[in-house]
């Protein structure tokens, strides 16, 4: 009987939470804007396609370095590739923020500023919004975020947070409740961070904050109660420069093959998956179950839209390269930037052998576009690099032309091959 009464209490609590949160939106979609695309406010037309790519690779290597000494959200916000348009408050105030599948807190800079960095959009003033509310530090949600610290502001009892990123960037402010508008849909009573002090690399990125799409309790996705805690995106090829689409709730498209999301309580925000093996033709390369001290809750790779390259253990990359070399008869060459180790000289369109990624329960066939990248005219290299870090990453080149669905209720990530330039 104890079980059933606990269940009843749970139902009551859930109902109360839903009523309090009052989110009645079913589903919504918006653009995911690559940093290098003409639609991005940070677009620099004077840089070539290859230079943009080189920048992205540099960013993904830096982002990875930060996985190493992480204690907090394991990324450098400046290294992320995708942006989203979002509005906040009533009346809504629009800005562009970074979309991040590797952290949970959605935040923007708020007036009054104690220490704000320069941003391209006006800073949000909560006093001008009729839907803004603070949260008491006595509320449980005050401690639902994996922060450096959160707690009471002594003068008025509001919940204050200090959220950190592994490159040393910090943002600090008042945990608040507000309406957020995405793709025309208004999501009421969203918990977000109203930051008054932000230090570190945010200055460099210019975005007005971060949209947390991680797996933790307070991420934007986790807060989509009734409509289904899920989202999906379809990333267009890097070279197409076109924007991609991201969909939430009932708009999210979760189908195709699916693999379980593993969780590690020490890394709340991460979507850990289990990659069992890679194969080229009939050569199979098994992956180690864990790559060091990060346990991954049984998973061995983080899927991340913000990292450009795929990063795997050194031994795996060596064996994969050798299997590919055996299967490819093109002339080898060196990468002018010396980033990549396996490069070929190509003329015109070339199909490279498929690499089959066997995730637990899900076979994903990676095609040339997912594994090779043109780094200079006629030079194509394997876009998978070794990492000595604690964690492997399934990056965004590998996810190109798949509809990738994240379902936090079913705790699964799904992949469906799709032409993402047409799907958008
Ligand atoms: C509570 O106090 C803090 C710091 O003194 C201030 O930033 C915040 O705006 C106050 N909140 C309210 C609701 O008055
Ligand atoms: C693996 O593939 C190679 C080349 O296609 C073939 O010669 C060989 O017989 C295959 N081995 C097996 C066990 O199927
Ligand atoms: C790679 O996989 C795709 C989709 O499964 C298939 O259509 C294509 O023929 C394969 N290419 C090669 C070279 O095997």
XYZ file of C-alpha atoms and ligand atoms in Angstrom:
466
model
C 0.000 0.000 0.000
C 2.943 2.225 0.752
C 3.786 2.055 -2.931
C 0.357 3.168 -4.059
C 0.198 6.125 -1.687
C 3.625 7.260 -2.821
C 2.291 7.015 -6.326
C -0.730 9.134 -5.433
C 1.471 11.750 -3.852
C 3.565 11.760 -6.997
C 0.471 12.321 -9.136
C -0.639 15.228 -6.957
C 2.824 16.767 -7.075
C 3.035 16.399 -10.831
C -0.378 17.950 -11.295
C 0.502 20.881 -9.064
C 3.770 21.401 -10.901
C 2.028 21.357 -14.274
C -0.619 23.783 -13.106
C 2.025 26.058 -11.643
C 4.159 25.859 -14.750
C 1.084 26.090 -16.950
C 2.870 25.199 -20.156
C 0.196 24.463 -22.681
C 2.189 24.685 -25.883
C 2.249 21.391 -27.767
C 5.078 21.834 -30.162
C 7.123 24.468 -31.920
C 10.044 24.787 -34.319
C 12.649 27.338 -35.236
C 15.869 27.744 -37.182
C 19.189 26.514 -35.933
C 21.597 29.043 -37.397
C 25.185 27.903 -38.055
C 27.633 30.516 -36.816
C 29.253 30.739 -40.272
C 26.030 31.112 -42.270
C 24.893 34.424 -43.783
C 21.853 34.270 -41.441
C 24.106 34.519 -38.387
C 24.770 37.895 -36.767
C 28.386 36.743 -36.450
C 28.786 35.965 -40.163
C 32.014 37.260 -41.643
C 31.678 37.373 -45.451
C 35.370 38.021 -45.943
C 36.304 34.565 -44.684
C 36.273 31.640 -47.103
C 34.435 28.369 -46.625
C 37.716 26.669 -45.643
C 38.562 29.392 -43.160
C 35.139 29.032 -41.553
C 35.693 25.314 -41.327
C 39.152 25.799 -39.850
C 37.632 28.130 -37.238
C 35.009 25.532 -36.386
C 37.637 22.818 -36.042
C 39.714 25.054 -33.812
C 36.627 25.698 -31.681
C 35.766 22.028 -31.400
C 39.298 21.201 -30.266
C 39.118 23.905 -27.626
C 35.711 22.747 -26.536
C 37.170 19.314 -26.079
C 40.141 20.539 -24.082
C 37.662 21.803 -21.601
C 36.107 18.401 -21.093
C 39.391 17.488 -19.469
C 39.431 19.725 -16.434
C 35.734 20.034 -16.049
C 33.990 20.289 -12.752
C 31.096 22.242 -14.117
C 29.356 22.513 -17.466
C 32.043 21.072 -19.692
C 32.354 23.514 -22.509
C 33.492 26.843 -23.610
C 30.437 28.771 -24.763
C 32.433 30.502 -27.494
C 33.111 27.184 -29.184
C 29.562 26.239 -30.036
C 28.361 26.218 -33.606
C 24.629 26.862 -33.540
C 22.518 29.869 -32.648
C 18.804 30.321 -32.069
C 16.461 33.273 -32.115
C 14.445 33.516 -28.932
C 12.277 36.142 -27.232
C 11.739 36.638 -23.577
C 9.174 38.473 -21.446
C 5.852 40.213 -22.032
C 6.014 42.107 -24.345
C 8.624 39.785 -25.915
C 12.168 41.070 -26.408
C 14.096 39.215 -29.125
C 17.736 38.173 -29.133
C 20.063 35.530 -30.564
C 21.544 33.018 -28.163
C 23.739 29.956 -28.404
C 21.954 26.596 -28.584
C 23.820 24.124 -26.415
C 23.138 20.412 -25.984
C 25.981 20.297 -23.432
C 24.557 22.507 -20.662
C 21.256 23.035 -18.877
C 20.788 26.633 -17.787
C 19.033 28.945 -20.222
C 20.125 32.473 -19.387
C 20.401 35.989 -20.700
C 21.946 39.173 -19.389
C 19.542 41.263 -17.312
C 19.373 44.812 -16.050
C 20.540 46.102 -13.672
C 24.027 45.026 -14.742
C 26.692 44.611 -12.137
C 29.061 43.269 -14.778
C 27.595 42.709 -18.243
C 29.565 42.143 -21.434
C 28.698 43.867 -24.696
C 25.975 42.144 -26.716
C 24.386 42.946 -30.107
C 20.858 43.123 -28.696
C 19.410 45.314 -25.944
C 19.839 43.831 -22.483
C 16.631 42.381 -21.012
C 14.990 44.527 -18.355
C 12.795 42.328 -16.122
C 11.070 45.403 -14.679
C 9.467 46.022 -18.070
C 8.010 42.533 -18.339
C 4.615 41.745 -16.842
C 5.319 37.983 -16.784
C 8.611 38.075 -14.869
C 8.925 36.487 -11.429
C 11.739 35.510 -9.118
C 11.956 32.162 -7.313
C 12.284 31.714 -3.582
C 15.501 30.126 -2.419
C 13.330 27.811 -0.323
C 11.908 26.219 -3.495
C 13.369 22.868 -4.498
C 14.066 24.091 -8.042
C 16.672 26.406 -6.572
C 18.839 23.282 -6.218
C 17.845 21.407 -9.372
C 20.676 22.838 -11.423
C 24.218 21.450 -11.339
C 25.800 24.768 -10.455
C 28.919 25.913 -8.701
C 26.523 27.273 -6.118
C 22.962 28.369 -5.639
C 21.163 29.716 -2.620
C 19.525 32.637 -0.899
C 20.060 36.266 -1.545
C 20.197 37.507 2.027
C 18.283 40.727 1.525
C 15.155 39.317 -0.142
C 15.278 35.515 -0.179
C 15.422 35.088 -3.966
C 17.268 32.138 -5.492
C 20.676 33.186 -6.780
C 22.968 30.988 -8.908
C 26.581 30.908 -9.948
C 26.903 28.762 -13.078
C 30.304 27.854 -14.433
C 31.781 26.603 -17.678
C 34.966 24.619 -17.739
C 37.000 27.290 -19.495
C 36.529 29.460 -16.426
C 33.611 31.499 -17.779
C 31.011 32.254 -15.137
C 27.534 33.675 -15.084
C 25.755 34.776 -11.960
C 22.257 36.040 -11.327
C 18.735 35.437 -10.148
C 16.912 32.217 -11.008
C 13.638 33.457 -12.446
C 10.373 32.493 -14.112
C 9.421 34.030 -17.420
C 7.609 33.516 -20.714
C 9.858 32.462 -23.551
C 8.816 32.726 -27.194
C 10.374 30.360 -29.728
C 9.179 30.035 -33.317
C 6.021 31.979 -32.505
C 5.015 29.729 -29.589
C 4.861 31.217 -26.105
C 6.073 28.889 -23.370
C 4.931 30.302 -20.066
C 6.602 29.988 -16.700
C 9.951 28.825 -17.896
C 12.727 28.741 -15.359
C 15.697 30.715 -16.639
C 18.669 32.667 -15.404
C 18.614 36.448 -15.246
C 22.351 37.152 -15.149
C 23.799 40.300 -13.634
C 27.449 39.284 -13.667
C 29.065 37.348 -16.527
C 32.781 36.899 -16.972
C 35.010 34.920 -19.316
C 34.655 34.163 -23.011
C 31.102 35.499 -23.430
C 32.532 38.858 -24.547
C 34.120 37.151 -27.520
C 30.969 35.369 -28.682
C 28.603 38.300 -28.666
C 25.494 36.105 -28.189
C 23.061 37.365 -25.583
C 23.120 34.189 -23.525
C 22.763 30.440 -23.826
C 19.833 28.134 -24.465
C 20.406 25.021 -22.383
C 19.262 21.900 -24.250
C 21.067 19.417 -22.005
C 19.685 16.369 -20.229
C 19.473 17.921 -16.740
C 16.342 18.887 -14.816
C 16.216 22.598 -15.615
C 17.112 22.523 -19.291
C 14.593 23.993 -21.699
C 13.699 20.503 -22.952
C 13.246 19.034 -19.487
C 10.748 21.768 -18.736
C 8.487 20.834 -21.653
C 6.082 18.879 -19.454
C 2.813 18.031 -21.150
C 3.913 18.385 -24.745
C 6.598 15.732 -24.311
C 10.107 16.348 -23.189
C 11.706 15.907 -26.580
C 13.362 17.767 -29.417
C 14.856 16.986 -32.798
C 17.097 18.667 -35.306
C 18.268 18.056 -38.844
C 21.684 19.547 -39.591
C 22.294 20.607 -43.183
C 25.751 19.834 -44.638
C 28.449 22.262 -43.575
C 29.138 23.333 -47.148
C 25.482 24.173 -47.879
C 25.557 27.178 -45.501
C 21.817 26.724 -45.119
C 20.165 26.966 -41.738
C 18.849 23.878 -40.036
C 15.659 23.232 -38.169
C 15.098 22.394 -34.527
C 11.708 21.217 -33.232
C 10.360 20.737 -29.747
C 7.578 18.847 -27.982
C 4.988 17.333 -30.293
C 6.751 18.902 -33.315
C 9.874 16.886 -32.567
C 10.396 14.005 -34.907
C 11.650 10.996 -33.050
C 11.776 7.936 -35.288
C 14.168 5.616 -37.088
C 16.602 3.554 -35.059
C 17.080 4.482 -31.414
C 19.649 3.986 -28.699
C 19.343 4.541 -24.933
C 20.544 7.724 -23.227
C 22.778 6.847 -20.276
C 23.233 9.269 -17.444
C 26.058 10.043 -15.126
C 24.942 12.010 -12.060
C 28.267 13.839 -12.049
C 27.515 15.141 -15.551
C 23.823 15.904 -15.550
C 23.713 17.858 -18.762
C 25.369 15.261 -21.033
C 23.653 12.873 -23.376
C 25.824 9.778 -23.033
C 25.317 7.043 -25.621
C 26.880 3.622 -25.997
C 28.880 3.145 -29.197
C 29.669 -0.559 -29.415
C 31.679 -0.686 -32.630
C 32.558 0.897 -35.956
C 32.919 -1.092 -39.153
C 34.280 -0.567 -42.619
C 33.146 -3.320 -44.974
C 33.571 -6.494 -42.967
C 36.229 -5.071 -40.599
C 34.803 -4.360 -37.168
C 36.476 -2.165 -34.570
C 35.030 -2.548 -31.078
C 35.060 0.501 -28.794
C 36.258 0.493 -25.196
C 33.330 0.656 -22.806
C 34.650 3.681 -20.971
C 37.412 6.095 -21.785
C 38.685 7.037 -18.350
C 37.345 8.532 -15.160
C 34.131 9.821 -16.717
C 31.878 6.811 -16.251
C 29.048 8.026 -18.446
C 26.528 5.862 -16.584
C 27.537 2.972 -18.816
C 27.769 5.106 -21.938
C 31.080 5.832 -23.674
C 30.376 8.775 -25.985
C 28.620 12.126 -25.653
C 26.413 13.244 -28.527
C 26.854 16.994 -28.933
C 25.584 19.363 -31.601
C 28.085 22.027 -30.560
C 31.258 20.088 -31.366
C 32.202 19.939 -35.051
C 34.467 16.892 -35.165
C 34.002 13.399 -33.802
C 36.594 12.516 -31.188
C 37.406 8.923 -30.296
C 40.100 7.035 -28.368
C 43.454 7.031 -30.144
C 43.527 3.251 -30.606
C 40.081 3.308 -32.245
C 41.057 6.099 -34.653
C 44.248 4.246 -35.645
C 42.336 1.050 -36.393
C 39.583 2.907 -38.237
C 42.142 4.800 -40.340
C 43.880 1.590 -41.255
C 40.598 -0.097 -42.253
C 39.720 2.920 -44.395
C 43.175 3.038 -45.987
C 42.780 -0.585 -47.050
C 39.439 0.226 -48.656
C 40.376 3.474 -50.431
C 42.533 3.523 -53.534
C 42.882 7.306 -54.012
C 46.275 9.067 -53.780
C 47.088 10.106 -50.211
C 48.201 13.610 -49.376
C 48.897 15.782 -46.346
C 46.563 18.269 -44.762
C 47.982 21.777 -45.336
C 46.907 22.774 -41.807
C 48.325 19.568 -40.242
C 45.158 19.016 -38.233
C 44.144 15.758 -39.872
C 46.143 12.590 -40.350
C 44.340 10.730 -43.134
C 43.860 12.821 -46.291
C 43.290 12.099 -49.953
C 43.598 14.066 -53.162
C 40.273 13.989 -54.987
C 38.906 15.260 -58.272
C 35.195 15.945 -58.391
C 32.616 14.082 -56.347
C 34.030 11.060 -54.596
C 32.199 8.483 -52.489
C 34.256 7.152 -49.597
C 33.407 3.826 -47.995
C 30.591 3.893 -45.462
C 31.466 3.573 -41.800
C 28.823 1.709 -39.844
C 28.401 2.977 -36.299
C 26.742 0.371 -34.108
C 25.224 2.143 -31.164
C 23.490 -0.068 -28.608
C 20.319 -1.110 -30.443
C 20.859 1.271 -33.364
C 22.898 0.810 -36.518
C 23.773 4.171 -38.075
C 25.443 4.162 -41.495
C 27.811 7.111 -41.759
C 28.386 8.222 -45.324
C 31.227 10.294 -46.822
C 29.554 13.505 -45.702
C 29.661 12.316 -42.071
C 33.225 11.092 -41.969
C 35.246 13.097 -44.501
C 35.605 16.830 -44.898
C 37.170 18.918 -47.664
C 39.817 21.019 -45.940
C 41.297 22.664 -49.048
C 40.615 22.515 -52.785
C 40.820 18.854 -53.740
C 41.991 17.707 -50.293
C 39.586 15.570 -48.291
C 40.422 14.287 -44.793
C 38.955 11.945 -42.194
C 37.016 14.214 -39.785
C 37.489 11.924 -36.812
C 40.333 12.757 -34.485
C 41.911 10.971 -31.554
C 41.443 12.295 -28.068
C 43.438 11.619 -24.967
C 40.664 13.261 -22.988
C 38.268 11.463 -20.743
C 35.351 11.460 -23.098
C 34.553 10.661 -26.717
C 32.276 12.981 -28.672
C 29.908 12.309 -31.564
C 30.130 15.685 -33.279
C 27.938 17.587 -35.700
C 29.635 16.582 -38.983
C 28.800 12.957 -38.139
C 25.166 13.979 -37.507
C 24.728 15.823 -40.810
C 21.760 14.658 -42.892
C 20.202 12.713 -40.044
C 17.057 13.671 -38.273
C 18.323 13.337 -34.709
C 15.625 13.019 -32.046
C 16.126 13.299 -28.275
C 13.362 11.881 -26.120
C 13.962 12.530 -22.436
C 10.871 10.619 -21.358
C 11.756 7.480 -23.310
C 15.430 8.212 -22.563
C 16.533 7.552 -26.130
C 18.206 9.259 -29.067
C 17.011 8.332 -32.555
C 18.580 8.692 -35.984
C 16.854 8.768 -39.345
C 18.764 9.413 -42.596
C 17.262 12.583 -44.130
C 18.222 15.193 -46.698
C 18.311 18.109 -44.264
C 18.565 20.759 -46.982
C 15.098 19.642 -48.150
C 13.678 19.026 -44.685
C 14.124 22.660 -43.686
C 17.005 40.772 -4.467
O 18.279 41.299 -4.108
C 19.238 41.193 -5.143
C 20.575 41.672 -4.609
O 20.419 42.594 -3.579
C 18.789 41.973 -6.347
O 19.716 41.795 -7.402
C 17.429 41.458 -6.802
O 16.969 42.246 -7.867
C 16.446 41.505 -5.673
N 15.210 40.873 -6.122
C 14.011 41.417 -5.895
C 12.847 40.637 -6.406
O 13.867 42.471 -5.315
C 35.981 -9.369 -46.152
O 36.000 -8.580 -47.286
C 37.080 -8.871 -48.152
C 37.100 -7.823 -49.260
O 35.821 -7.513 -49.672
C 36.920 -10.292 -48.701
O 38.020 -10.603 -49.525
C 36.878 -11.242 -47.537
O 36.616 -12.551 -47.980
C 35.811 -10.831 -46.534
N 35.920 -11.665 -45.357
C 34.859 -12.223 -44.829
C 35.130 -13.041 -43.605
O 33.723 -12.070 -45.243
C 26.468 3.635 -48.122
O 25.232 3.503 -47.470
C 24.145 4.014 -48.201
C 22.928 4.025 -47.326
O 22.829 2.895 -46.553
C 23.993 3.195 -49.475
O 22.901 3.663 -50.230
C 25.284 3.305 -50.272
O 25.212 2.477 -51.405
C 26.460 2.875 -49.454
N 27.674 3.208 -50.148
C 28.650 2.354 -50.288
C 29.848 2.865 -51.014
O 28.592 1.227 -49.844
